[in-house]
Tab-separated table of C-alpha atoms in Angstrom:
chain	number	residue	atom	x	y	z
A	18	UNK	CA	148.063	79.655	125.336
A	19	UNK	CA	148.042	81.439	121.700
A	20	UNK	CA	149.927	84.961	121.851
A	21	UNK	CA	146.760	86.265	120.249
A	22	UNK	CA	142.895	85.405	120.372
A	23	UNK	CA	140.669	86.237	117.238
A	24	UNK	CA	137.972	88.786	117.708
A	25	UNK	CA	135.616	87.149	116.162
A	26	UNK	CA	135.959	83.798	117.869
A	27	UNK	CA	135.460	85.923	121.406
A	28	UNK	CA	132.606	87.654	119.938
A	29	UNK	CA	131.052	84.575	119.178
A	30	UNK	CA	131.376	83.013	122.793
A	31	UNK	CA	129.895	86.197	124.303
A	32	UNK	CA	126.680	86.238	122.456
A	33	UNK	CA	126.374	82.281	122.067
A	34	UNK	CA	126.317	82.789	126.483
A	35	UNK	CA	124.381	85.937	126.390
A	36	UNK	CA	121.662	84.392	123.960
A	37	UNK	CA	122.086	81.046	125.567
A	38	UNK	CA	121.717	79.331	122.264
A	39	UNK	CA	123.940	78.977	118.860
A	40	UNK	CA	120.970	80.024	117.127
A	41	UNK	CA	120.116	83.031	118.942
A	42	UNK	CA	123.964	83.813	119.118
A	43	UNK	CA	123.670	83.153	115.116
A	44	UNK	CA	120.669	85.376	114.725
A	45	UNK	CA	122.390	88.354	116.748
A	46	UNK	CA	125.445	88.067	114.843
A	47	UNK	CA	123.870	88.217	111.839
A	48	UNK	CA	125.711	85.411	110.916
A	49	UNK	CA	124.763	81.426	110.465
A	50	UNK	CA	124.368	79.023	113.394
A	51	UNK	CA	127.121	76.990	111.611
A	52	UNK	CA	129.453	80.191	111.354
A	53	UNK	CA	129.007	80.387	115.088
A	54	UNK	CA	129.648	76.876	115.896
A	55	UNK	CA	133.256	76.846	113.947
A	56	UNK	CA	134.086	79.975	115.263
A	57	UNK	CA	133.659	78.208	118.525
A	58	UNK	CA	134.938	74.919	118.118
A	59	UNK	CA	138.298	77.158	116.430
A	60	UNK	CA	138.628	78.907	119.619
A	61	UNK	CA	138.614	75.986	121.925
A	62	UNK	CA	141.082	74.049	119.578
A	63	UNK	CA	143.434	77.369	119.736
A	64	UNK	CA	142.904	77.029	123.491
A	65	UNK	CA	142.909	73.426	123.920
A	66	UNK	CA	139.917	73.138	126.349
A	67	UNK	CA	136.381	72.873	126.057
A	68	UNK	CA	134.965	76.480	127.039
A	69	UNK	CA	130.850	75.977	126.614
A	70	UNK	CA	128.309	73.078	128.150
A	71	UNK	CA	125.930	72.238	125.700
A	72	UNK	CA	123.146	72.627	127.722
A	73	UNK	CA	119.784	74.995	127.406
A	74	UNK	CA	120.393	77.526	127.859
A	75	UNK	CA	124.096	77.429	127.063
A	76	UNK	CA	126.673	77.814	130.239
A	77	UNK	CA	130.330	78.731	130.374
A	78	UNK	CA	132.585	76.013	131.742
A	79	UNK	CA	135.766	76.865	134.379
A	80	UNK	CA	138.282	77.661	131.463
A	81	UNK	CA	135.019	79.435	129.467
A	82	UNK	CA	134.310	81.751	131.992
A	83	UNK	CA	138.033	82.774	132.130
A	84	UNK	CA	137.716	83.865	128.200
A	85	UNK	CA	134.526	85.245	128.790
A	86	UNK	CA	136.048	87.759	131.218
A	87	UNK	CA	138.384	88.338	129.140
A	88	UNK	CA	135.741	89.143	125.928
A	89	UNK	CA	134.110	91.126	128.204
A	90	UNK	CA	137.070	93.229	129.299
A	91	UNK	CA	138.274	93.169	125.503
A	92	UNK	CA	134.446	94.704	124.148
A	93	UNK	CA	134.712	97.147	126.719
A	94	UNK	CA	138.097	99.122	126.573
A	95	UNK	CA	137.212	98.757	122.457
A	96	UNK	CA	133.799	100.255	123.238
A	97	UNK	CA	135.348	102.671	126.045
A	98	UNK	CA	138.664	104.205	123.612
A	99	UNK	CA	135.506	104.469	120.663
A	100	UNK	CA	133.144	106.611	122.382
A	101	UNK	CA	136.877	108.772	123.562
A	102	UNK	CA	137.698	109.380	120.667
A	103	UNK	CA	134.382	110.032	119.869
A	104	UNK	CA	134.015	107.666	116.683
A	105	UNK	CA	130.491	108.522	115.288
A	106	UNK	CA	130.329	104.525	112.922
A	107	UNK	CA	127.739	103.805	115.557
A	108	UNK	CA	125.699	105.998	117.382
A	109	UNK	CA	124.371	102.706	119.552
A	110	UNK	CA	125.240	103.312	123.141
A	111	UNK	CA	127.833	101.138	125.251
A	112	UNK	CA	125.781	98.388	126.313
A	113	UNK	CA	126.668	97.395	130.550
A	114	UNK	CA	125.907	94.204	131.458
A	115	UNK	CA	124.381	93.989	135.107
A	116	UNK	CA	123.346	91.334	137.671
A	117	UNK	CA	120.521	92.157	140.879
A	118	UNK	CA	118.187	90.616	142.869
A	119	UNK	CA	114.501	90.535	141.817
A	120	UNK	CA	113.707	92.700	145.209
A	121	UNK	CA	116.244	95.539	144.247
A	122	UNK	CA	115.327	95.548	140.695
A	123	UNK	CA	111.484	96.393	142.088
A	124	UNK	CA	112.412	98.803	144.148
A	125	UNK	CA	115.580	101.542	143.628
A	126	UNK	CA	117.750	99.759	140.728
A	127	UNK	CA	116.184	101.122	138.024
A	128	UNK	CA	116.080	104.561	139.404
A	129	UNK	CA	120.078	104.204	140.201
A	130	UNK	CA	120.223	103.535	136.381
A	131	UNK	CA	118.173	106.428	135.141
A	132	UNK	CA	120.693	108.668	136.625
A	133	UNK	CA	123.425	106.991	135.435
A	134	UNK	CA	123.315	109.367	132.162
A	135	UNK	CA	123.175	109.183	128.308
A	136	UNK	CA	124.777	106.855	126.050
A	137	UNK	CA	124.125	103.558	128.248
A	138	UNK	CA	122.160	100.324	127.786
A	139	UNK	CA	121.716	97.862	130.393
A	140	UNK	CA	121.571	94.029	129.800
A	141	UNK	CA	120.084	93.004	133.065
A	142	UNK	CA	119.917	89.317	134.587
A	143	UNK	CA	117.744	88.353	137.288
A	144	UNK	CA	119.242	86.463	140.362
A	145	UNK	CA	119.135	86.505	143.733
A	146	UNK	CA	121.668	88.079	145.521
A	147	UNK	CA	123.438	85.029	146.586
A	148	UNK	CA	123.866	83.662	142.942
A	149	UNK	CA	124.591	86.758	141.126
A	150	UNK	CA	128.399	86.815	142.344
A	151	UNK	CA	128.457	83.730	140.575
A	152	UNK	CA	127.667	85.065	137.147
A	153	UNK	CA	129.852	87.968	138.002
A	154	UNK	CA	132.506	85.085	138.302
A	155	UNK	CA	131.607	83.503	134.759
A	156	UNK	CA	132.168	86.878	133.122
A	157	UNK	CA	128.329	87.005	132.266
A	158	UNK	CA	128.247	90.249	133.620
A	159	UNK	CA	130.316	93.365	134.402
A	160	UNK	CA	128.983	94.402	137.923
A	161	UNK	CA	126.090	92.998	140.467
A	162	UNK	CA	124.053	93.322	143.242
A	163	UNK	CA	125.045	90.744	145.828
A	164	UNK	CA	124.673	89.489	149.586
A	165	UNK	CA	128.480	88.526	149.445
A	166	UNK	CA	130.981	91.056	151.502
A	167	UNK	CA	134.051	88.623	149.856
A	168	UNK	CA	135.112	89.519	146.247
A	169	UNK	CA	135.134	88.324	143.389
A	170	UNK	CA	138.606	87.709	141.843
A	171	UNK	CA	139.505	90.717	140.190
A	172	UNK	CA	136.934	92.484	141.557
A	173	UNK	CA	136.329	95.575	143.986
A	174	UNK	CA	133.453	95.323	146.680
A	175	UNK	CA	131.231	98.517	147.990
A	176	UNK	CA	128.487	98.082	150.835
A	177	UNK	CA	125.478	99.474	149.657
A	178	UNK	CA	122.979	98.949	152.378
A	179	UNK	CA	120.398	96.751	154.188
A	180	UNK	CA	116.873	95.695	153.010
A	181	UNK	CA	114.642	95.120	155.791
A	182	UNK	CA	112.231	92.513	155.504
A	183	UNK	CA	109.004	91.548	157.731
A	184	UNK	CA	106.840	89.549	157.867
A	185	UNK	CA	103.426	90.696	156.512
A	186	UNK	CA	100.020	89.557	155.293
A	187	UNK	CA	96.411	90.967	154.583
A	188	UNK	CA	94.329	91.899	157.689
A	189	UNK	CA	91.816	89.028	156.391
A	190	UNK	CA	94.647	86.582	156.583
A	191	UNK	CA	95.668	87.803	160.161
A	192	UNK	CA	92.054	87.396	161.698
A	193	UNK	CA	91.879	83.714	160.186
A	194	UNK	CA	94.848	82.414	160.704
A	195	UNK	CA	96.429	84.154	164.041
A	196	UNK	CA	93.508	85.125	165.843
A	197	UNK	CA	94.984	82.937	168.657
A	198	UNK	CA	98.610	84.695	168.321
A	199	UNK	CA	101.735	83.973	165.947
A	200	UNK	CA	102.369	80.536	167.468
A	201	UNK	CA	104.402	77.662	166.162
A	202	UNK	CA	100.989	75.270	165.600
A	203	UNK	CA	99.675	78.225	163.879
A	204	UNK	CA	102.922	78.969	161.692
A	205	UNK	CA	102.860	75.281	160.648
A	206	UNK	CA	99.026	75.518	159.193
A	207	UNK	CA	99.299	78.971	157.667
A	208	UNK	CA	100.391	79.020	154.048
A	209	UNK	CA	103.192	80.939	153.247
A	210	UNK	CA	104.091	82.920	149.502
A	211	UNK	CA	108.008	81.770	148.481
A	212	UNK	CA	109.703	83.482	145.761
A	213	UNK	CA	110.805	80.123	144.482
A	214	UNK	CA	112.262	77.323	146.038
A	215	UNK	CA	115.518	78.478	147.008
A	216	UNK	CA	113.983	81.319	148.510
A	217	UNK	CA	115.391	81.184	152.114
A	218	UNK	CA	113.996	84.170	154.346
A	219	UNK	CA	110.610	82.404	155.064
A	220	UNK	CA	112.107	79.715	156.539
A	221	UNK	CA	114.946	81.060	158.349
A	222	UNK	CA	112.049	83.505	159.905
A	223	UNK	CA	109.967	79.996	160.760
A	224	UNK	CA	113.058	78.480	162.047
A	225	UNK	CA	113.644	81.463	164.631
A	226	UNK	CA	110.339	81.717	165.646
A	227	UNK	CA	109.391	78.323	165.995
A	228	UNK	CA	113.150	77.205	167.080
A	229	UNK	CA	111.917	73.575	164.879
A	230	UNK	CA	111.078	73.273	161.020
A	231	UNK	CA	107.732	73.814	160.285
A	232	UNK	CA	106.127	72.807	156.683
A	233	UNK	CA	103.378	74.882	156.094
A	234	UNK	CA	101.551	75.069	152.835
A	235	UNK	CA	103.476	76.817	150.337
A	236	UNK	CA	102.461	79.165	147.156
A	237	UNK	CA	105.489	79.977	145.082
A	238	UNK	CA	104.808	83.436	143.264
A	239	UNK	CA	108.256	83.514	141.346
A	240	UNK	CA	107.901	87.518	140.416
A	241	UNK	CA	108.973	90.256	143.203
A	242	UNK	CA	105.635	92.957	142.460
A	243	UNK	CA	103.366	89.507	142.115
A	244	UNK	CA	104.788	88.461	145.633
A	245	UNK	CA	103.425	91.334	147.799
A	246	UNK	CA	100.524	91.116	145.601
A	247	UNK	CA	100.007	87.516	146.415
A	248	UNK	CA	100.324	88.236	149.928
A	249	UNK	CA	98.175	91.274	149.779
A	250	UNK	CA	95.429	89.452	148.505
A	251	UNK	CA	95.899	87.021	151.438
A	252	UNK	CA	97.558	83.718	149.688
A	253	UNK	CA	99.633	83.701	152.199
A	254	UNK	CA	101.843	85.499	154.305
A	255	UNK	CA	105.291	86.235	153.245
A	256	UNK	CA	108.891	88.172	154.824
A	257	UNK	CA	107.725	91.584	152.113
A	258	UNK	CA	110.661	94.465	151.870
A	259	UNK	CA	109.584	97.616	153.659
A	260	UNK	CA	110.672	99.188	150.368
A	261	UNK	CA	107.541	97.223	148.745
A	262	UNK	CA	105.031	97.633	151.605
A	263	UNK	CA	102.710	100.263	150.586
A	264	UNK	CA	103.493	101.164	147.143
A	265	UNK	CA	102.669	97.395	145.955
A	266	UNK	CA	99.008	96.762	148.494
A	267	UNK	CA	97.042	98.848	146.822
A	268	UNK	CA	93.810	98.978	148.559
A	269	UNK	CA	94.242	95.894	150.852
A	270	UNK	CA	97.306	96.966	153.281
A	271	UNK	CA	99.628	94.981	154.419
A	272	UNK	CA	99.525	94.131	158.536
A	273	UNK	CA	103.443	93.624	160.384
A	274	UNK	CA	101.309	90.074	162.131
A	275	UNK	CA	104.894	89.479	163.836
A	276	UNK	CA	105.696	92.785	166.421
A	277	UNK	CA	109.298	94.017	165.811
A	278	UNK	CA	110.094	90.461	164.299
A	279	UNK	CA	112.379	91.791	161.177
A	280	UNK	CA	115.344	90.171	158.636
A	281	UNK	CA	117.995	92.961	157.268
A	282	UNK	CA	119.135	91.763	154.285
A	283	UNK	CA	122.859	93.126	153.057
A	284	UNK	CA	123.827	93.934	149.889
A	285	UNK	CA	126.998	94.850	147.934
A	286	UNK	CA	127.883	95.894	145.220
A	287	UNK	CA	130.742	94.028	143.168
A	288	UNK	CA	132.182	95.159	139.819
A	289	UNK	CA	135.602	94.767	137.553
A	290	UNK	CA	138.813	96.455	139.417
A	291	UNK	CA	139.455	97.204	135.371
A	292	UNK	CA	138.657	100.970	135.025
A	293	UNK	CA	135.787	101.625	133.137
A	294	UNK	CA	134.078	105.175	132.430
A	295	UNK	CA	131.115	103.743	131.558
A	296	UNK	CA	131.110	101.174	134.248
A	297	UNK	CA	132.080	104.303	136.631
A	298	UNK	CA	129.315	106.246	135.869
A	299	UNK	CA	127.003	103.146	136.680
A	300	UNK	CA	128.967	102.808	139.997
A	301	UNK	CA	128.792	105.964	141.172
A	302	UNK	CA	124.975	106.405	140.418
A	303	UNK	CA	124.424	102.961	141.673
A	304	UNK	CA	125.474	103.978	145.040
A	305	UNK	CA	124.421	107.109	145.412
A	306	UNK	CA	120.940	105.924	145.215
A	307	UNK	CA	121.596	103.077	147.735
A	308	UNK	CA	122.764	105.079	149.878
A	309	UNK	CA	119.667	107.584	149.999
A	310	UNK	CA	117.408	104.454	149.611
A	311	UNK	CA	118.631	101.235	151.753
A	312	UNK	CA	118.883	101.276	155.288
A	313	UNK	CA	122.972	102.610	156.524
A	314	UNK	CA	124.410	100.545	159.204
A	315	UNK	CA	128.220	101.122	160.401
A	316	UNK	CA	129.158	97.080	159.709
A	317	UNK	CA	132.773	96.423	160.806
A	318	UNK	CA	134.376	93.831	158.565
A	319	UNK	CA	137.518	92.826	156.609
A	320	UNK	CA	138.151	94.106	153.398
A	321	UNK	CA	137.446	96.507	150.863
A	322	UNK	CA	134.053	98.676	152.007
């Protein structure tokens, strides 16, 4: 490993994986997509592994993600001693890269952020909650929303909260489809709105109720607002966040079809261990607003809490 790493070469691997192309990276840089692509191959000949897949959109590879932590880390003490010592070149604000799940992001992320204060920008990516501790892993991101209680290497791990999910549809729906009762033959006709298709809570709920797996028609509404709408408007039923209930139906309410049936969904939040003010600031507001928004459980488990 070289005793030093050029600042340029990192800079390039962070945008060419935040753009997910050389010519994006290129364009952001304000620099050539040839520039970028020796600056890259330079940095994995100084390293002696290969640190990006050449796919679309670009991905980090094991050794990649290592250096892209490490770019990360790098960008952010330089941005954090700058705005210290109060250096006035750029009067941009530190930019905080963030992972969360579609459903939070509808709901109480954003307002979390708003009180986060000045001088922030937030470069958000979508996931679900399962798959963003993974791009917390790659470096992609400094922080996330997640479902996972185990860190991250180098990471600390807060419990934010539950989000309770039932299982709804319009009233229309209900009368057509479970006028008989919420039975497994009438499970299996219904159709049901997914998310996408790793979307899991529909069929866990199917599995539970049903104890078999059922293969109803599915509509896949990939978008967390266009969800309860598509169930609202009585494509389908769906499991919709109580957070989302009301707000999102409009003038055709949603009806709980199921009794108490519910799925409590638990999130944490995961971010460097590296101190950060910045990345403090979004921490602390970050919780603070889970805390007054998801439902609080006492959960007993190992680690950090």
């Amino acid at each position: 490993m070289p005793e030093s790493l050029d600042q340029g070469q990192l800079e390039a691997l962070l945008s060419v994986v935040a753009e997910g192309t050389f010519d994006a990276a290129a364009q952001a840089l304000d620099v050539t997509p040839s520039a970028i692509s020796q600056r890259i191959k330079g940095l994995e000949t100084r390293v002696g592994r290969v640190l990006l897949r050449r796919t679309k959109p670009v991905t980090p590879t094991a050794a990649g993600s290592t250096l892209l932590r490490a770019a990360r880390q790098i960008s952010a003490i330089t941005e954090d001693v700058l705005a210290e010592l109060g250096d006035e070149r750029s009067g941009s604000p530190i930019t905080v890269p963030l992972a969360v799940n579609a459903d939070s992001l509808a709901t109480w992320f954003v307002e979390a952020l708003a009180h986060a204060g000045p001088g922030l920008a937030f470069d958000l990516r979508r996931a679900d909650q399962t798959r963003t501790a993974e791009l917390l892993r790659e470096g992609t991101v400094m922080a996330a929303v997640t479902a996972s209680a185990q860190p991250v290497p180098g990471c600390t791990v807060h419990r934010l909260g539950q989000m309770r999910y039932r299982p709804r549809a319009s009233a229309g729906f209900v009368r057509r489809w479970f006028a008989g009762g919420v039975t497994a033959q009438a499970l299996s006709l219904a159709p049901v709105v997914m998310f996408d298709r790793e979307d899991p809570l529909q069929d866990q709920y199917l599995r539970r109720r049903s104890r078999r797996r059922l293969a109803p028609p599915r509509c896949y509404v990939p978008g967390s607002t266009a969800f309860v709408q598509a169930v609202s408007r009585g494509l389908g039923w769906g499991l919709v966040p109580d957070l989302q209930a009301d707000p999102a139906a409009g003038d055709a309410p949603l009806v709980e079809f199921d009794g108490s049936a519910h799925t409590d969904v638990p999130l944490f939040w995961q971010q460097w261990a590296r101190p950060s003010p910045a990345l403090e600031r979004v921490s602390a507001a970050v919780r603070r607003q889970a805390s007054s928004t998801l439902r609080q459980t006492r959960v007993r488990r190992p680690g950090r809490s």
